[in-house]
Coordinates of N, CA and C in Angstrom, one line a residue:
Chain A
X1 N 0.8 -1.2 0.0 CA 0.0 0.0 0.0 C 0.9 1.3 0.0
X2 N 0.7 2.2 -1.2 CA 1.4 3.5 -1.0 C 1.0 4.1 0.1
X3 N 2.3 5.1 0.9 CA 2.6 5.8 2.0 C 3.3 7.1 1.7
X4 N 3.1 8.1 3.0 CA 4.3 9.1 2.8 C 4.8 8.7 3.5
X5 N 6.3 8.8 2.8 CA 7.3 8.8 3.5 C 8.4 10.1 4.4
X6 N 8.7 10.2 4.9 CA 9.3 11.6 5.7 C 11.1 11.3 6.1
X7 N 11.7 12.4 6.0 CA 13.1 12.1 6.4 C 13.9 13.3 6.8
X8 N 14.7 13.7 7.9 CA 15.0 12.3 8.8 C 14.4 12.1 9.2
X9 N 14.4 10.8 10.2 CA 12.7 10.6 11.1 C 13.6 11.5 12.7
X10 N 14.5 11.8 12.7 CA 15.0 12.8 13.8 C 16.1 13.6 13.3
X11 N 16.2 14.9 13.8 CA 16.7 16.3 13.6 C 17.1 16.6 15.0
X12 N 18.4 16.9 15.2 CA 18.5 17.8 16.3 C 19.8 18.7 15.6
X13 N 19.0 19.9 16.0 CA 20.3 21.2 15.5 C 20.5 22.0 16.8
X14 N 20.7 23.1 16.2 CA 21.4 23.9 18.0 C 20.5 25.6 16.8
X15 N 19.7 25.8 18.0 CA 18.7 27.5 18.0 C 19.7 28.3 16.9
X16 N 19.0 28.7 16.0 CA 19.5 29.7 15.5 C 20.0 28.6 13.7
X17 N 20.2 27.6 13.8 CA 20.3 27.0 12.5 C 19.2 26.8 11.6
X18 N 19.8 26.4 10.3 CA 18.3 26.2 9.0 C 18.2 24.8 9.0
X19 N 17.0 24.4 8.8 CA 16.9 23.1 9.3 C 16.0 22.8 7.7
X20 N 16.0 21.1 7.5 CA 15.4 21.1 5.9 C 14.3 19.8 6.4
X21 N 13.1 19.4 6.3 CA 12.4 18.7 6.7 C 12.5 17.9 5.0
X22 N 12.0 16.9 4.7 CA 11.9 16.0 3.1 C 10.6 15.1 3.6
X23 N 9.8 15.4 2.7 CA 8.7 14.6 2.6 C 8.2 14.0 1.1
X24 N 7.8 12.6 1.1 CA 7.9 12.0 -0.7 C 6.2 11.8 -0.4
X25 N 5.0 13.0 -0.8 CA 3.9 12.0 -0.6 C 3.5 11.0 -1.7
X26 N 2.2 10.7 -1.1 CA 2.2 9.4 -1.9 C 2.0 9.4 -3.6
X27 N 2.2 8.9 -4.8 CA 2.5 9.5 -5.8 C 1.3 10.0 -6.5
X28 N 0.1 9.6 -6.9 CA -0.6 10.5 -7.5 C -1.9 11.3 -6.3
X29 N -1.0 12.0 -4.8 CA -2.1 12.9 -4.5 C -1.5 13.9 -5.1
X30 N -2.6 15.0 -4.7 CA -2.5 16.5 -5.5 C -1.8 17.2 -4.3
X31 N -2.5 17.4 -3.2 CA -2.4 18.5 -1.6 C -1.6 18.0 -0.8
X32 N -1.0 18.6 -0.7 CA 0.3 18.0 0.6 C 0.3 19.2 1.9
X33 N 0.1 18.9 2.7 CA 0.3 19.3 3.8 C 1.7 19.5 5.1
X34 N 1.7 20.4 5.8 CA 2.5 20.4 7.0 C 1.7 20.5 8.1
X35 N 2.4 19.4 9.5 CA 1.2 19.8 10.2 C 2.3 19.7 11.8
X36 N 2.6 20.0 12.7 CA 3.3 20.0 13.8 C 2.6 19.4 14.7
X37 N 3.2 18.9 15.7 CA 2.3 18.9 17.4 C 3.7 18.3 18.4
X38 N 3.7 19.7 19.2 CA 4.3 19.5 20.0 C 4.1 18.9 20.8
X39 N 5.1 17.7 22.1 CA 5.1 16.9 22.6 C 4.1 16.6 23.2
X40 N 3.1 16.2 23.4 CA 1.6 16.0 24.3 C 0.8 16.5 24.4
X41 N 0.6 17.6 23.0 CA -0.2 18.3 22.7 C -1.2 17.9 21.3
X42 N -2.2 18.6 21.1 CA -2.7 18.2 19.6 C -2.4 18.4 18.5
X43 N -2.4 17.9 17.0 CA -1.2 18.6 16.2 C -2.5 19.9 15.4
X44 N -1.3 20.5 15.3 CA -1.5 21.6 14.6 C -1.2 22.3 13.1
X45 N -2.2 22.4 12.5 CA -2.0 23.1 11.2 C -0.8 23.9 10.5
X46 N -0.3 23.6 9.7 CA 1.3 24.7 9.1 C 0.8 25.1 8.0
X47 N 0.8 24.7 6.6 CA 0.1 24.7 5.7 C 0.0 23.8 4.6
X48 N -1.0 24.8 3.7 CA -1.0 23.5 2.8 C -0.6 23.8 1.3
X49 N -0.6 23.0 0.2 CA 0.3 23.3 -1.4 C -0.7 22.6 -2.4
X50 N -0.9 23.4 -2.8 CA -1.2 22.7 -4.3 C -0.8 23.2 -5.7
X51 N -0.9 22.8 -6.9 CA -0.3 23.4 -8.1 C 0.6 23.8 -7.6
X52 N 1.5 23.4 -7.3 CA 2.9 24.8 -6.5 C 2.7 25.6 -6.3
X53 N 1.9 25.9 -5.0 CA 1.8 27.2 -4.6 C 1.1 26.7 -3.4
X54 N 1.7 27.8 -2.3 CA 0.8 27.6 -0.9 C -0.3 27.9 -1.3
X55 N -1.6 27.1 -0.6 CA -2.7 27.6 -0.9 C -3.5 28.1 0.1
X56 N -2.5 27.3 1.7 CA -3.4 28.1 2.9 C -2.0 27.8 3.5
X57 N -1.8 28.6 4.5 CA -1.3 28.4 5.8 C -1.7 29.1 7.1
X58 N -0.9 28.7 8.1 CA -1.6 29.4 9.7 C -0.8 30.5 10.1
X59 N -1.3 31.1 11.1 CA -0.4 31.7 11.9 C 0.9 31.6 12.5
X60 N 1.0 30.2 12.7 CA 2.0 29.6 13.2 C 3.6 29.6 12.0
X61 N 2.9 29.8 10.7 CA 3.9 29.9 9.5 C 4.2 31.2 9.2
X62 N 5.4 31.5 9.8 CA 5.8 33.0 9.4 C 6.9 32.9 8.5
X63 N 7.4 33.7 8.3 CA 8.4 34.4 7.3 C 9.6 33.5 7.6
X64 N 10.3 32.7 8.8 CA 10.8 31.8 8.9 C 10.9 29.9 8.6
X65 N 9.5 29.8 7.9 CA 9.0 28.8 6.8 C 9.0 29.1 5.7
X66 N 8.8 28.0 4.8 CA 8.9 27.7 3.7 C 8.8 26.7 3.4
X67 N 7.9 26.4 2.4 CA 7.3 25.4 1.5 C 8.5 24.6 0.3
X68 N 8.6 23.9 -0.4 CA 8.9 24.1 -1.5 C 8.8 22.3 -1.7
X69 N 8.2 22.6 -3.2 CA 8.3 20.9 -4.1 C 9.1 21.2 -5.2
X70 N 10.9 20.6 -5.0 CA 11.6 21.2 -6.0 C 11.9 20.1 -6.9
X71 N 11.0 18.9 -7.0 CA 11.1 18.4 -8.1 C 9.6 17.1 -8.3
X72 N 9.1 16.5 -8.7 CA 8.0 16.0 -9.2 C 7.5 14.9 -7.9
X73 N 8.5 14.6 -7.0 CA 8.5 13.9 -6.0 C 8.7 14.5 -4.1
X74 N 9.7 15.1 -4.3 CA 10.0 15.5 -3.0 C 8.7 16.7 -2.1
X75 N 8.7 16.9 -1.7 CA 8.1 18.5 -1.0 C 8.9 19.1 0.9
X76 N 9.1 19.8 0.5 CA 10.0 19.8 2.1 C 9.4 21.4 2.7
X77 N 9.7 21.3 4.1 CA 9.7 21.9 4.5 C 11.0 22.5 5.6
X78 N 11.4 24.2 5.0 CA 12.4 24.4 5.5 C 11.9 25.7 7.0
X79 N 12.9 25.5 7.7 CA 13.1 26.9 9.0 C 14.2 26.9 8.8
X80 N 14.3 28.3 8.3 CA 15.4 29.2 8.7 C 16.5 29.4 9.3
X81 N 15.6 30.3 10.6 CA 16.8 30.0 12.2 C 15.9 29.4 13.2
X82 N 16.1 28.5 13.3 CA 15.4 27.7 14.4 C 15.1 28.5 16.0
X83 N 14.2 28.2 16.7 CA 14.2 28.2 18.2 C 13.7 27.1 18.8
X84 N 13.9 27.5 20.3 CA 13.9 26.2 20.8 C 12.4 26.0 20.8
X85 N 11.2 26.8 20.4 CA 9.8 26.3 20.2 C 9.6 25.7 19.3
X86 N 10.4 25.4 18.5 CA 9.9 24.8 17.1 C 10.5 23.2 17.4
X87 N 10.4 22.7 18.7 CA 11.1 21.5 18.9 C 10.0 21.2 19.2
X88 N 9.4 19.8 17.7 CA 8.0 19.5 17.9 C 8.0 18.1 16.8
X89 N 7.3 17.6 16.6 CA 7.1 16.4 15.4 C 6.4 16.9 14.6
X90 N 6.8 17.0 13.5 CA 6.7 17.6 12.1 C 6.3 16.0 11.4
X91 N 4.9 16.7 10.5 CA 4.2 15.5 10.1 C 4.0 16.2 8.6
X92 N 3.8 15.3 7.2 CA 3.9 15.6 6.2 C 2.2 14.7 6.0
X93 N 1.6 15.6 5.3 CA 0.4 14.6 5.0 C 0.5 14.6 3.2
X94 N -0.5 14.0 2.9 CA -1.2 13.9 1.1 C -2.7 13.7 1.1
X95 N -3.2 14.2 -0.1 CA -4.5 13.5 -0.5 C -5.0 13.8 -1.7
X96 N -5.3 12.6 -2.1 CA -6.1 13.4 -3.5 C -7.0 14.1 -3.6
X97 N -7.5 14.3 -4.8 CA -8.2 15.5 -5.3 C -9.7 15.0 -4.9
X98 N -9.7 14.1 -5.1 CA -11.3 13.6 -5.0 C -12.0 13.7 -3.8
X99 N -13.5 14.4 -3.9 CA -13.7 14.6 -2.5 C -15.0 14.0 -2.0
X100 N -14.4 12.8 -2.5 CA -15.3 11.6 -2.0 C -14.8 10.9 -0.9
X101 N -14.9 9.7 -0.7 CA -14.6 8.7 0.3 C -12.8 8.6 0.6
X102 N -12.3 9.1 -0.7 CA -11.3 9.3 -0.9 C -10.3 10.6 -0.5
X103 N -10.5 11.4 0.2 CA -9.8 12.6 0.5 C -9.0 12.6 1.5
X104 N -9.0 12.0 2.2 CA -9.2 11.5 3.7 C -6.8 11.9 3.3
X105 N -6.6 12.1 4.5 CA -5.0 13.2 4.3 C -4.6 11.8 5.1
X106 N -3.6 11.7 4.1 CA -2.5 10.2 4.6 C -1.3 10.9 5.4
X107 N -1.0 10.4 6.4 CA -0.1 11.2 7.3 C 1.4 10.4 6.9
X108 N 2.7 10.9 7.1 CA 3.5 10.2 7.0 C 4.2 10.2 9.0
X109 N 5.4 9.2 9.1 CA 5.5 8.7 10.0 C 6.1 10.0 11.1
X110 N 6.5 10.9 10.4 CA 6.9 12.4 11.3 C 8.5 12.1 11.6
X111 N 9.1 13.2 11.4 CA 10.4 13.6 11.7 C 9.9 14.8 13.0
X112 N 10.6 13.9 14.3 CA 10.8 14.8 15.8 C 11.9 16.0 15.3
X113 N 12.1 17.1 15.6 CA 12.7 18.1 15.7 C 13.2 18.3 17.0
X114 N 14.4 18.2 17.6 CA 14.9 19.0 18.8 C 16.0 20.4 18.3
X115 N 15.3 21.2 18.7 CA 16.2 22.2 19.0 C 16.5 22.6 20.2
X116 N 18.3 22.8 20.6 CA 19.0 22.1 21.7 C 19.7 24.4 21.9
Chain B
X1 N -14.0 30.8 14.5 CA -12.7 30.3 14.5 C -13.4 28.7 14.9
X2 N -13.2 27.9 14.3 CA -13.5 26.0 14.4 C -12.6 25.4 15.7
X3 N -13.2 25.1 16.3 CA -13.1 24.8 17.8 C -13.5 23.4 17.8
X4 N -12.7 22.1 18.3 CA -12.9 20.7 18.0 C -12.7 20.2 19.6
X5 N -13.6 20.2 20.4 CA -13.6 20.0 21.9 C -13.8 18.1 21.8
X6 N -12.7 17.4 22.7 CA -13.2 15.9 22.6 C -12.9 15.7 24.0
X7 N -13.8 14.6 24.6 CA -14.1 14.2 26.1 C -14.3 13.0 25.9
X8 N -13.6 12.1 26.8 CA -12.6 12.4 28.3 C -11.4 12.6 27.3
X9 N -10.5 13.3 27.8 CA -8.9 13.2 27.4 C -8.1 12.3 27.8
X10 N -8.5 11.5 29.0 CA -7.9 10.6 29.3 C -9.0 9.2 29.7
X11 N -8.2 8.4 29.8 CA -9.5 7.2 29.9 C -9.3 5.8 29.7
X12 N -9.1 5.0 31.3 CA -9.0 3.8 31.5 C -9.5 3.1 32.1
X13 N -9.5 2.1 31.0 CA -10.7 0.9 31.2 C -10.5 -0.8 30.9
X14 N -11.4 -1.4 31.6 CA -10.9 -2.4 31.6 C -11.2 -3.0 30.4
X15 N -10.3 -4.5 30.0 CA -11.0 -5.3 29.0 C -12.0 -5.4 28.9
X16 N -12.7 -5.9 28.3 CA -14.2 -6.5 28.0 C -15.1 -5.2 28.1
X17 N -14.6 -4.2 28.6 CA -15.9 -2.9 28.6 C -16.1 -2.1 27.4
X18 N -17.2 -1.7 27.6 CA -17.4 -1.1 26.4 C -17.2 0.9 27.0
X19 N -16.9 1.5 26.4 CA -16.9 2.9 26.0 C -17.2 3.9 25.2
X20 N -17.4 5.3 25.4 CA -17.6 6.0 24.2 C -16.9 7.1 24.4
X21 N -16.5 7.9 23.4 CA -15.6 8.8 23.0 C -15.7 9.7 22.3
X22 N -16.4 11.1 22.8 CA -17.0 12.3 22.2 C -16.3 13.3 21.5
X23 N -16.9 13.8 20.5 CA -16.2 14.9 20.0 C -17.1 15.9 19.5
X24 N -16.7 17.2 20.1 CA -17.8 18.4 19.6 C -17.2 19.3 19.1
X25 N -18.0 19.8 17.7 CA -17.3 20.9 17.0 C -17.9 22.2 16.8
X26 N -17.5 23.3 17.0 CA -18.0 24.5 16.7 C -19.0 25.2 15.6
X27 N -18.3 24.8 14.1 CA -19.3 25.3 13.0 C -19.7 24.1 12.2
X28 N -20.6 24.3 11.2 CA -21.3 23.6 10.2 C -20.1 23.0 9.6
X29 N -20.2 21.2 9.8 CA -19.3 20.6 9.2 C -19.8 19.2 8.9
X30 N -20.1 18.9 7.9 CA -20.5 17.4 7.5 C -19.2 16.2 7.3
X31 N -18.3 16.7 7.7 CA -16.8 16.1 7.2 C -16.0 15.7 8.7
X32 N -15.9 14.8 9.1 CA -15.9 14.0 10.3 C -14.4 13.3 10.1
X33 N -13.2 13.2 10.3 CA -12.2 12.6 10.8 C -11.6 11.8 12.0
X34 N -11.7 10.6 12.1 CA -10.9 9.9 13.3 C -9.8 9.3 12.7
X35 N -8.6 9.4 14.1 CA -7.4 9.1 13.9 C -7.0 8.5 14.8
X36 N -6.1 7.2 15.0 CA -5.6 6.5 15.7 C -3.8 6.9 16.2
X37 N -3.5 7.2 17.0 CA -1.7 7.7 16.6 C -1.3 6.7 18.2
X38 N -0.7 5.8 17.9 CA 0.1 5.3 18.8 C 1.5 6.0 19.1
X39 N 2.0 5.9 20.5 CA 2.8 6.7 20.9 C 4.4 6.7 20.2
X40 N 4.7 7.6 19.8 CA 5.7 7.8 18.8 C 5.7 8.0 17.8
X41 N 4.5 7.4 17.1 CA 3.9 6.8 16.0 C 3.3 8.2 14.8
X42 N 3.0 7.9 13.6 CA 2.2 8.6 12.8 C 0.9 8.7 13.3
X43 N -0.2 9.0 12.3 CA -1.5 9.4 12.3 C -2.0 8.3 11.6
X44 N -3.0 7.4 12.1 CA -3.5 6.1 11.0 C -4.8 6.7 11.6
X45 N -5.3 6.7 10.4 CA -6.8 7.2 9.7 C -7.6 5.7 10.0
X46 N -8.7 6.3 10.9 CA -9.6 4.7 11.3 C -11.0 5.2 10.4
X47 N -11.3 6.6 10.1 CA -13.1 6.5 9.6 C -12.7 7.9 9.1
X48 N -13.5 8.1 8.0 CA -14.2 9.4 7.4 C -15.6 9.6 7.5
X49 N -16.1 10.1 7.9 CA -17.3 10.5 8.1 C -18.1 11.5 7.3
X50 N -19.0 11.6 6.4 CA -19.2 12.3 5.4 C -20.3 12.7 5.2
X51 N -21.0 12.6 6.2 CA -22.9 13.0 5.7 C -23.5 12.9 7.3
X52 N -24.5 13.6 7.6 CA -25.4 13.7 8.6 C -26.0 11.8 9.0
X53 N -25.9 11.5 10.1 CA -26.2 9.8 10.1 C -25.3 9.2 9.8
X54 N -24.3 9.2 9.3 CA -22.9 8.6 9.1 C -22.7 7.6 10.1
X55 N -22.5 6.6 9.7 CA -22.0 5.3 10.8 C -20.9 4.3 10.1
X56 N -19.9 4.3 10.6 CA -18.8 3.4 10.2 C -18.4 2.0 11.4
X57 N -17.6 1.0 11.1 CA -17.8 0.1 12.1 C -16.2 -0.7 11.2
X58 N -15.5 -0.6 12.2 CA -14.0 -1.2 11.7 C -13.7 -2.3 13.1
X59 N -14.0 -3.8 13.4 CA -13.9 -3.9 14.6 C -14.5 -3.8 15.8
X60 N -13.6 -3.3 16.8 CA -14.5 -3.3 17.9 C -14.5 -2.0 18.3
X61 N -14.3 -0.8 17.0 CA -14.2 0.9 16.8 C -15.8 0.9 16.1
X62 N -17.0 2.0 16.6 CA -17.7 2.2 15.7 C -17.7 3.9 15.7
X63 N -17.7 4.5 14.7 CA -18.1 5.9 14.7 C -19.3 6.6 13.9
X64 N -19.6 7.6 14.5 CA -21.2 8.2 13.8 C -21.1 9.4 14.2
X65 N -21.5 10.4 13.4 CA -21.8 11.4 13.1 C -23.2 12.3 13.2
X66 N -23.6 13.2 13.9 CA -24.7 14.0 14.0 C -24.1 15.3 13.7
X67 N -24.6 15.7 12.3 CA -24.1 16.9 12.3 C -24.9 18.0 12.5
X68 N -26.2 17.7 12.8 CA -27.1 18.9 14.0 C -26.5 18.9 14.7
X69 N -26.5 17.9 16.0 CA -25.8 18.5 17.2 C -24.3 18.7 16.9
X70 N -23.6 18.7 15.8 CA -22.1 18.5 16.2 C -21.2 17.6 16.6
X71 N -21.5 16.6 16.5 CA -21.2 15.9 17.5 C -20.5 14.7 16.6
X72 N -19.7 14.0 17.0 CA -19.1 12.5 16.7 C -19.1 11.8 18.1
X73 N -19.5 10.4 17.5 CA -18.9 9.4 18.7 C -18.3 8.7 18.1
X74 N -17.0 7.8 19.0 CA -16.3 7.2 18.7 C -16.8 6.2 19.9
X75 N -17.0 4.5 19.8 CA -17.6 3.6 20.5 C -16.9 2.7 20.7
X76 N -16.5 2.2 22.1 CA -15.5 0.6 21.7 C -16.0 -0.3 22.6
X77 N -16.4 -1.3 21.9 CA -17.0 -2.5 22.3 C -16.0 -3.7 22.8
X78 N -16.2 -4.2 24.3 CA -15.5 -5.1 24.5 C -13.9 -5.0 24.4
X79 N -13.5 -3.7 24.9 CA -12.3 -3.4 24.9 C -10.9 -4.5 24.9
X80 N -10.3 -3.9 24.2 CA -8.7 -5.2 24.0 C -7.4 -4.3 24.6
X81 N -6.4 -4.9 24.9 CA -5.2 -3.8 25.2 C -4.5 -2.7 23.9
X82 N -4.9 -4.2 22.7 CA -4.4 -3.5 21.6 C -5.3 -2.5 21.3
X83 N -6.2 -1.9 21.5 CA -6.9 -0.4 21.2 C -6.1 0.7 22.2
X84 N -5.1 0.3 23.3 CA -4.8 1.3 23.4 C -3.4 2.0 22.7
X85 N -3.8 3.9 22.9 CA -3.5 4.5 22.1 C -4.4 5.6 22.0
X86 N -3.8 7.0 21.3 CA -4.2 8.2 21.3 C -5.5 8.3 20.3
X87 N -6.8 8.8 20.7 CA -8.0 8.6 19.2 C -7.7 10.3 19.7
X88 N -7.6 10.8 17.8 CA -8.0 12.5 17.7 C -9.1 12.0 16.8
X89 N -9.8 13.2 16.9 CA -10.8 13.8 15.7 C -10.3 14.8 15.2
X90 N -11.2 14.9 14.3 CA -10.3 16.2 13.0 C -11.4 16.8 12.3
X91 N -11.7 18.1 12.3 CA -13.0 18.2 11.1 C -12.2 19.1 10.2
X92 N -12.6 19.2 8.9 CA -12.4 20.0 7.8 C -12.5 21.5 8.2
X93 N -11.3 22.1 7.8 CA -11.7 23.9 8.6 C -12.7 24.5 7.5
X94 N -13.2 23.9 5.9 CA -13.8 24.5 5.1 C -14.9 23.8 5.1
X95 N -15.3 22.6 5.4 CA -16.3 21.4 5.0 C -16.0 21.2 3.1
X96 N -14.9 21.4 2.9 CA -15.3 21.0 1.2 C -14.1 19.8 0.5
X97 N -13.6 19.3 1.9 CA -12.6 18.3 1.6 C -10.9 19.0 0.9
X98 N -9.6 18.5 1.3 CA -8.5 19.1 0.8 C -8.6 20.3 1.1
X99 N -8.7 20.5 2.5 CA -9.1 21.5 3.2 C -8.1 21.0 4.6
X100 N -7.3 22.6 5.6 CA -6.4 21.7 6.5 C -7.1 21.3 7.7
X101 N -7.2 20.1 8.2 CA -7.7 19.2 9.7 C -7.6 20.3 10.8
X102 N -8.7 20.1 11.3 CA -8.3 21.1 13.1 C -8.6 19.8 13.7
X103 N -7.8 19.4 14.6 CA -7.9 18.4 15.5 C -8.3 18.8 17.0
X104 N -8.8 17.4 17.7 CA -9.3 17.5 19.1 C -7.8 17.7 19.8
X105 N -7.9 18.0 21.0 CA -6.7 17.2 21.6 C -6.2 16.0 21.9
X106 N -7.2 15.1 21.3 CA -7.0 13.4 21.9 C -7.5 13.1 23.1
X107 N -7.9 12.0 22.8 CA -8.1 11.2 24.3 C -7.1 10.4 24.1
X108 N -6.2 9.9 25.3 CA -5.7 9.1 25.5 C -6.2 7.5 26.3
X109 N -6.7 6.5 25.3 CA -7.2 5.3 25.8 C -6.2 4.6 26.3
X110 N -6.3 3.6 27.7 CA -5.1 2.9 28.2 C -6.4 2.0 28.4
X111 N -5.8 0.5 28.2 CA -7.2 -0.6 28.3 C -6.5 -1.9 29.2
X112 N -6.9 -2.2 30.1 CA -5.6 -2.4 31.3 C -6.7 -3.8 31.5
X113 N -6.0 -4.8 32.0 CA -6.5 -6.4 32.1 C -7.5 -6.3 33.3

């Protein structure tokens, strides 16, 4: 059964570095997602891409994120300069276009972030 | 602002019991999400829920939907250890699908002999 897959599945940098999240979703969705939750919390919304192009994001995504699908497979998400809030499990979702039974957002396995 | 309130957040029970597991959402939303995430673990998708009356049944998981009152239940019949684990709900922040998830905070199930 196709999956997204995410990498690394752990990151630790030191506050203030650029950090590169890699997500491969599954191959023919359309919408790919970022979605966070920090340790024992509920996850939370980052945003989302379609056609190349953000098409929503939150509050939580400022000028220190970035989207980017730089080639027919990959989609990643980058930070900048890190702080130590953004030490959280970063989750990459997919789904296709159909918004039937079918839409339903396939989560991949999450890359934890520590920022030390 | 879509507000996804779920009760109990925590919650342990013995084998063989049965339970239920609420979730209340703030606006008009026909588009119902349950999610299973064991600890460490991803997000595994257990039901979509898609229309007013909606009832799904995977197991000894059943979920249903009222989208008058808002409401989802999540149901477990005859509890096992293997159901424990974190259940979120999720509704659509647009109701029109490929639209981003607002999640509950989880309940955490522990199902103890």
């Amino acid at each position: 059964e196709p999956e997204v897959t995410q990498t690394p599945s752990h990151q630790v940098t030191q506050m203030g570095q650029e950090v590169i999240l890699r997500c491969v979703p599954i191959s023919n969705h359309l919408y790919f997602y970022w979605y966070r939750q920090i340790l024992g919390q509920k996850v939370e919304f980052l945003v989302s891409f379609y056609n190349n192009e953000i098409s929503e994001k939150s509050e939580i995504f400022d000028d220190q994120f970035s989207v980017e699908r730089p080639d027919g497979s990959n989609f990643t998400l980058k930070i900048r300069s890190t702080k130590l809030e953004d030490s959280a499990m970063y989750f990459c979702a997919s789904s296709p276009m159909d918004r039937g039974n079918t839409d339903t957002q396939y989560f991949g396995p999450g890359t934890r972030l520590t920022v030390l | 602002e879509l507000k996804v309130e779920q009760n109990p957040l925590f919650l342990s029970m013995q084998e063989g019991k049965n339970y239920t597991i609420y979730c209340n959402y703030s606006t008009t939303s026909d588009r119902l999400y349950w999610y299973r995430q064991d600890p460490g673990k991803s997000l595994e998708s257990l039901f979509v829920l898609l229309s007013n009356g909606a009832v799904k049944q995977e197991g000894r998981l059943m979920a249903s939907l009222d989208t008058k009152a808002r409401l989802s239940t999540l149901h477990i019949t005859a509890a096992v250890h293997d159901l424990s684990a974190t259940y979120f709900c999720a509704v659509d922040r647009r109701n029109s699908g490929n639209t981003p998830l607002v999640f509950g905070k989880g309940t955490r199930l522990s199902v103890i002999a």
